[in-house]
PDB file of C-alpha atoms in Angstrom:
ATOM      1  CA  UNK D 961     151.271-151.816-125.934  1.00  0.00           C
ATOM      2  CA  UNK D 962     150.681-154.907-123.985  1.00  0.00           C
ATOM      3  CA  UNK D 963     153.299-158.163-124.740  1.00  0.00           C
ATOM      4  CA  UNK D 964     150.947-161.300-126.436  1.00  0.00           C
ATOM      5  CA  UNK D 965     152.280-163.501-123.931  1.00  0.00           C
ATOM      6  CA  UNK D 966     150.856-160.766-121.111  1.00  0.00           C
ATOM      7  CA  UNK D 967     147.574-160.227-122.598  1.00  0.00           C
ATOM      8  CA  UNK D 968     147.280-164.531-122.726  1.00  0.00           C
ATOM      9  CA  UNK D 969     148.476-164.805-118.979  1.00  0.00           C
ATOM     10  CA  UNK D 970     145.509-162.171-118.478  1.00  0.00           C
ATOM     11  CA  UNK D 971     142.966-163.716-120.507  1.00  0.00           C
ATOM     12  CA  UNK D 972     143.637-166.910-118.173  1.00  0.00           C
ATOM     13  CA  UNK D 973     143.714-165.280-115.267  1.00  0.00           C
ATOM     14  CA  UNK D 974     140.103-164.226-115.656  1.00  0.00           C
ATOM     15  CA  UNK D 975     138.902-166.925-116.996  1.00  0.00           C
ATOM     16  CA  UNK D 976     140.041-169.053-114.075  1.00  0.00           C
ATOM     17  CA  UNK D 977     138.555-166.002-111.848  1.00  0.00           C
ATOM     18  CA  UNK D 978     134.715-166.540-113.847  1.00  0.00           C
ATOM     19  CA  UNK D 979     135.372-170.335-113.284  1.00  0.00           C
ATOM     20  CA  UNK D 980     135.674-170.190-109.495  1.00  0.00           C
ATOM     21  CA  UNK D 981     133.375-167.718-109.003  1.00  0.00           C
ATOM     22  CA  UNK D 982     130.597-169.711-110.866  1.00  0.00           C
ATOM     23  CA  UNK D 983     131.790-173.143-109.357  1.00  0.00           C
ATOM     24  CA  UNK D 984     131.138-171.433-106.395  1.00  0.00           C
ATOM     25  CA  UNK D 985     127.577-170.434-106.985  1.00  0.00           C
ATOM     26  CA  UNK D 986     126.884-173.615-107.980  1.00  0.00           C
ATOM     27  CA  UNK D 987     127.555-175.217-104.794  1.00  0.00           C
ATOM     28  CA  UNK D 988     125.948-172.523-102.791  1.00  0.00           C
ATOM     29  CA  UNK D 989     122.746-173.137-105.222  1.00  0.00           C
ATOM     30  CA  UNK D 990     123.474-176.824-104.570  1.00  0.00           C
ATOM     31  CA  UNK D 991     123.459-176.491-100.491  1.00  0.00           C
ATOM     32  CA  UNK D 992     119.883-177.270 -99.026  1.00  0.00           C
ATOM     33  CA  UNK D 993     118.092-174.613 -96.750  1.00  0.00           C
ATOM     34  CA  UNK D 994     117.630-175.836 -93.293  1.00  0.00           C
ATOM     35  CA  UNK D 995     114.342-176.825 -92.037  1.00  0.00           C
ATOM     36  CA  UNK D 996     113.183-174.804 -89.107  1.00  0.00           C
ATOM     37  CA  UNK D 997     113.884-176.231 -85.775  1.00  0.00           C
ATOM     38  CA  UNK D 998     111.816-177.371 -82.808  1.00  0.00           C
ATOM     39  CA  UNK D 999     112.937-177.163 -79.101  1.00  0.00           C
ATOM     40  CA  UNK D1000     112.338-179.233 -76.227  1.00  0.00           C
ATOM     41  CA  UNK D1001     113.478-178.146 -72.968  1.00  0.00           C
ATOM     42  CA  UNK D1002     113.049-179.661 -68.954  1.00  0.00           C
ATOM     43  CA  UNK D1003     114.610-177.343 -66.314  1.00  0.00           C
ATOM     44  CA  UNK D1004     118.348-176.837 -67.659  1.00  0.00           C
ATOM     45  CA  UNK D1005     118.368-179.711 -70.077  1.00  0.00           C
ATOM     46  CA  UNK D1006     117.579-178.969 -73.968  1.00  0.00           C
ATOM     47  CA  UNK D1007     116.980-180.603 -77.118  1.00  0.00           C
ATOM     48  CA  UNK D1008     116.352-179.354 -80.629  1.00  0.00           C
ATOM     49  CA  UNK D1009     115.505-181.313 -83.640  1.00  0.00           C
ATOM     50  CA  UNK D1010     115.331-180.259 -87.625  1.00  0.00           C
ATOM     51  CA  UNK D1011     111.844-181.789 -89.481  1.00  0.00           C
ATOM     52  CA  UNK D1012     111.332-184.719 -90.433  1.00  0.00           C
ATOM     53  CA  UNK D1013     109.406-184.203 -93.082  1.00  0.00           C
ATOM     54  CA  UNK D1014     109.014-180.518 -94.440  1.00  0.00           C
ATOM     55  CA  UNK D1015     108.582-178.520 -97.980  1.00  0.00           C
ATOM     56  CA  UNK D1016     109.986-175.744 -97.721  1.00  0.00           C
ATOM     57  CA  UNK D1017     106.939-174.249 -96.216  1.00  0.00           C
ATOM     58  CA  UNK D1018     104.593-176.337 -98.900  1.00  0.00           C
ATOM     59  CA  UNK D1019     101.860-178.306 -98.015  1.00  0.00           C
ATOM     60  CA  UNK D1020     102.571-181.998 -97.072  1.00  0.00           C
ATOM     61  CA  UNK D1021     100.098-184.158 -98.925  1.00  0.00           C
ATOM     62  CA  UNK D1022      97.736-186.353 -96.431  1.00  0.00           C
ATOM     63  CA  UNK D1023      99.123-190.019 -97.103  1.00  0.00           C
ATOM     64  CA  UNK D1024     102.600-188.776 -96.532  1.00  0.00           C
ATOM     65  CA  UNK D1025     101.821-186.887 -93.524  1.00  0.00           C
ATOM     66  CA  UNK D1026     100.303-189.850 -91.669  1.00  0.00           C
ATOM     67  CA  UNK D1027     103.249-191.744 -92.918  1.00  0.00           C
ATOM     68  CA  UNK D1028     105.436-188.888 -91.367  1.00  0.00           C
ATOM     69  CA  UNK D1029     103.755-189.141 -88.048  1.00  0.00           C
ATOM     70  CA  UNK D1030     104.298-192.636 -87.582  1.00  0.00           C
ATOM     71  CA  UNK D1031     108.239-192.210 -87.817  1.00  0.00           C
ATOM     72  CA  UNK D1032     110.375-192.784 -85.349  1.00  0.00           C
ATOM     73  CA  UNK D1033     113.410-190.808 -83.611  1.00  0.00           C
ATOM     74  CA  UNK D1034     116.176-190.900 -81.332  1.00  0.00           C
ATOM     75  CA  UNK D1035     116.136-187.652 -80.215  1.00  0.00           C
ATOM     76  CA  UNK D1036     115.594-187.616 -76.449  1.00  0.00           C
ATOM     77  CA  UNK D1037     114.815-185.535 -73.336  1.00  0.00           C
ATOM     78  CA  UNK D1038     114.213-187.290 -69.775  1.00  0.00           C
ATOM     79  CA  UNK D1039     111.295-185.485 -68.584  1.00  0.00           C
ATOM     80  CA  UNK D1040     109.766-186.164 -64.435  1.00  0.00           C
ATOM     81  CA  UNK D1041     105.854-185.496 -63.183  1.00  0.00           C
ATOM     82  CA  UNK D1042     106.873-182.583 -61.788  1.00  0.00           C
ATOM     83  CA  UNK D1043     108.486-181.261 -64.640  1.00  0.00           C
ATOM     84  CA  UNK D1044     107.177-178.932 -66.709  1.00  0.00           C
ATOM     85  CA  UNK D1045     107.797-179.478 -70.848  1.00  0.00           C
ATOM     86  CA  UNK D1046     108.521-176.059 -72.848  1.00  0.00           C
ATOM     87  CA  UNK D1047     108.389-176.745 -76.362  1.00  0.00           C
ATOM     88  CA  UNK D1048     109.594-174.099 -79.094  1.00  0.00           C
ATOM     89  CA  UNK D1049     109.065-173.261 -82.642  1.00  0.00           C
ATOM     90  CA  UNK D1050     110.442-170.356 -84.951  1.00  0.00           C
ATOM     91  CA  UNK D1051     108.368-167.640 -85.056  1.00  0.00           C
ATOM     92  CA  UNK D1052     107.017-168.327 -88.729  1.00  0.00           C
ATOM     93  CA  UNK D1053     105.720-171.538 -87.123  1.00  0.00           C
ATOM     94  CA  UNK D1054     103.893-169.455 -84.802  1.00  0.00           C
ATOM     95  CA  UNK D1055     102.178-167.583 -86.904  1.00  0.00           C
ATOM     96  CA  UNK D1056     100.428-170.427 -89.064  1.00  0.00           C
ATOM     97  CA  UNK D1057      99.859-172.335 -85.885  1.00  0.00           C
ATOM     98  CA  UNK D1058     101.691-175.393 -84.443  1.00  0.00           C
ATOM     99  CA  UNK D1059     100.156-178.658 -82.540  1.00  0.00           C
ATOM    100  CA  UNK D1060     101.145-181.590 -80.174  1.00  0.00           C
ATOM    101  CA  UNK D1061     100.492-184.943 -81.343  1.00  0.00           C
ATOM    102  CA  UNK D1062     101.424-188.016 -78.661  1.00  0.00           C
ATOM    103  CA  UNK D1063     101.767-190.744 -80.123  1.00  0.00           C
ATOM    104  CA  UNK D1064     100.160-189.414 -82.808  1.00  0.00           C
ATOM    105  CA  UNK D1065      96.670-188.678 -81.118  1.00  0.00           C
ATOM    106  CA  UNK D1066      96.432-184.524 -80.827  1.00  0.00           C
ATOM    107  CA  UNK D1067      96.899-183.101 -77.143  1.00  0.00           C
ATOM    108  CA  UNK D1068      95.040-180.168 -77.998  1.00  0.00           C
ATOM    109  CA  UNK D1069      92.167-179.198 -80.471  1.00  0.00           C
ATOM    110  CA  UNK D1070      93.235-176.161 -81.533  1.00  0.00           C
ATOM    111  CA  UNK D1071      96.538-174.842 -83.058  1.00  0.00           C
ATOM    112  CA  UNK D1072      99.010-172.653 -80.867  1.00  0.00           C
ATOM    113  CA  UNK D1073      99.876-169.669 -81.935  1.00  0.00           C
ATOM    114  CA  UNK D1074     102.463-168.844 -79.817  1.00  0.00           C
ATOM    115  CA  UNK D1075     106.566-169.134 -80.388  1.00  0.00           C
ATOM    116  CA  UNK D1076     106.227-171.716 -76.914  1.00  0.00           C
ATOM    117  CA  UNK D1077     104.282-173.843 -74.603  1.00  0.00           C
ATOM    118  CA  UNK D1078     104.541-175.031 -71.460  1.00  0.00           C
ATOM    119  CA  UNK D1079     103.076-178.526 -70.442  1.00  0.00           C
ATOM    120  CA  UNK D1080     103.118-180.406 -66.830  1.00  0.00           C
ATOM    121  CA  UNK D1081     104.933-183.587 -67.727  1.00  0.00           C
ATOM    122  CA  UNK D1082     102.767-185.861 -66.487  1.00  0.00           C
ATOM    123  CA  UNK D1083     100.506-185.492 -69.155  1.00  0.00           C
ATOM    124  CA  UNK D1084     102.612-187.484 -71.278  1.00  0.00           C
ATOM    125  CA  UNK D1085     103.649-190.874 -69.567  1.00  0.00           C
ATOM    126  CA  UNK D1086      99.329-191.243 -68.155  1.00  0.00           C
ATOM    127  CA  UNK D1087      97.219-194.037 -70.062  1.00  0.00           C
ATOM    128  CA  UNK D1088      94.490-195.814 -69.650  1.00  0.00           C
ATOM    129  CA  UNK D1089      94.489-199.706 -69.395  1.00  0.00           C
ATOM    130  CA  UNK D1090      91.548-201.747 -71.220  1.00  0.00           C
ATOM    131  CA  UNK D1091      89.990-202.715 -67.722  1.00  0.00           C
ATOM    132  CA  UNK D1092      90.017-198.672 -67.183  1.00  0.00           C
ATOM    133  CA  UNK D1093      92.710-198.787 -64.583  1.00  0.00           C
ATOM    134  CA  UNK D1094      95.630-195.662 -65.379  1.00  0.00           C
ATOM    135  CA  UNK D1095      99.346-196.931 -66.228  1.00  0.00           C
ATOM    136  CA  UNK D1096     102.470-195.406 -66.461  1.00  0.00           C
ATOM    137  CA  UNK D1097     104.668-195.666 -69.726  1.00  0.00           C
ATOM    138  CA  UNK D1098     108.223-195.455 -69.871  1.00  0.00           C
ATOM    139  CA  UNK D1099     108.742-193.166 -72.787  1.00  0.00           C
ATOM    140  CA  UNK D1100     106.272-191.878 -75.386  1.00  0.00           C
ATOM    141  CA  UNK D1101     106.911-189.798 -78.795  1.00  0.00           C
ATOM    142  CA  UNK D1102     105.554-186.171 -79.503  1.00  0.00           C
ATOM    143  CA  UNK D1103     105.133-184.980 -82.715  1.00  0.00           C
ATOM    144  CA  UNK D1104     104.835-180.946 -83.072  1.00  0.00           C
ATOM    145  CA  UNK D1105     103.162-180.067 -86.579  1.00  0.00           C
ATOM    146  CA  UNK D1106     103.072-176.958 -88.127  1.00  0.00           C
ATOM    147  CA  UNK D1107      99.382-176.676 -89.425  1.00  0.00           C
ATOM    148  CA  UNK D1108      97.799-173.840 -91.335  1.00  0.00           C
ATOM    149  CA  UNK D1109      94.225-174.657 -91.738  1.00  0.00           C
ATOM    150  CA  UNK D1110      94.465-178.344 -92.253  1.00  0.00           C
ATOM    151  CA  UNK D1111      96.998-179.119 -93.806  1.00  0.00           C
ATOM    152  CA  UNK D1112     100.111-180.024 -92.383  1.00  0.00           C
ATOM    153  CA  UNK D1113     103.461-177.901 -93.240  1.00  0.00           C
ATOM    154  CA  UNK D1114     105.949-179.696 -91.626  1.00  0.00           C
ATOM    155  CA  UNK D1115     106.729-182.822 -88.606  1.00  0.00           C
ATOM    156  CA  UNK D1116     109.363-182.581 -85.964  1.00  0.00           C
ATOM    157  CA  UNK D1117     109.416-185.441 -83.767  1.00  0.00           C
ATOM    158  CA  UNK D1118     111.046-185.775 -80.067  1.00  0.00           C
ATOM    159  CA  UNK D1119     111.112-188.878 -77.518  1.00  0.00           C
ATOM    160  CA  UNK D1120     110.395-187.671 -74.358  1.00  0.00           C
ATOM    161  CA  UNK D1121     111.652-190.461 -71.302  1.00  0.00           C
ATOM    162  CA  UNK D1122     109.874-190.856 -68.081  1.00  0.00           C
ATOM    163  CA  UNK D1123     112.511-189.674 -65.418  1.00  0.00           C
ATOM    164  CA  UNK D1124     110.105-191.261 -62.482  1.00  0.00           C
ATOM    165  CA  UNK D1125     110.571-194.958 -63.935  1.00  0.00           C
TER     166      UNK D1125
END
C-alpha cells in the first residue's frame, strides 16, 4: 500500500508532466511554417529570400497581389553583363509554375516549370529612353511569382545591382 503523501507527490508529478507536455504543443502549434524560399545566384555569390507575401499555398487575392509587387527589398546580389542569373524555387513551385516580373512588367509570357532558370544579366539593367535611345540602370527589382493559372500563390522579391556601373 502506497503512503498518501507518495501517491500526492505522484499525482503532481504527472500533472506537471501533462502541463509541459501540452505547453509544449502549444508553442509548436503557435510557431509559423516557413514560406518557401527563392534563390538567386551569380557565379559563386548567392542569395535566398523567404515571400513576401504568401498563404500557405492559397490564392493571393488581385488588389493585394499588385500591392505585393510593388514592395520593396533589401535583399541584394551584384550581378555584371556577362553574368549569367540562376534563379531557384522549391520544387512545389515548379510544379504550379513560377514567373519573372522586373520591375513588375513580366520577362516572360509563360510560366516556368522548372526548379531553375538561367538568364544573361544584361537583360535586366537595358531600357529604353523616351527619345528611343537604350540606357543603363544601376539596379532594378525582380519579383519571382508562383502562379497556377492566374492567380498568384506567392511573391519573393530580390534587388539585383549592376556590377558594370
Amino acid at each position: 500500500m502506497l503512503h498518501p503523501q507518495s501517491r500526492r507527490t505522484r499525482t503532481l508529478r504527472t500533472a506537471t508532466a501533462l502541463g509541459a507536455v501540452s505547453l509544449g504543443l502549444l508553442a509548436l502549434s503557435a510557431c509559423e511554417k516557413p514560406t518557401p524560399r527563392a534563390t538567386a545566384t551569380v557565379g559563386s555569390s548567392t542569395i535566398s529570400t523567404e515571400a513576401s507575401c504568401y498563404r500557405d499555398g492559397k490564392t493571393i487575392p488581385q488588389k493585394e497581389a499588385r500591392k505585393c509587387l510593388s514592395e520593396k527589398t533589401d535583399k541584394t546580389i551584384s550581378v555584371g553583363s556577362g553574368d549569367k542569373l540562376r534563379i531557384g524555387v522549391e520544387p512545389d513551385m515548379a510544379e504550379k509554375g513560377w514567373l519573372v516580373f522586373v520591375n513588375g512588367r513580366p520577362l516572360l509570357p509563360d510560366p516556368m516549370k522548372k526548379t531553375y532558370y538561367s538568364f544573361p544579366g544584361e537583360v535586366f539593367f537595358q531600357q529604353q529612353g523616351a527619345q528611343g535611345q537604350m540606357t543603363t540602370k544601376k539596379s532594378t527589382q525582380i519579383s519571382i511569382v508562383e502562379a497556377d493559372g492566374g492567380d498568384f500563390k506567392g511573391v519573393w522579391h530580390i534587388k539585383l545591382k549592376n556590377d558594370d556601373d
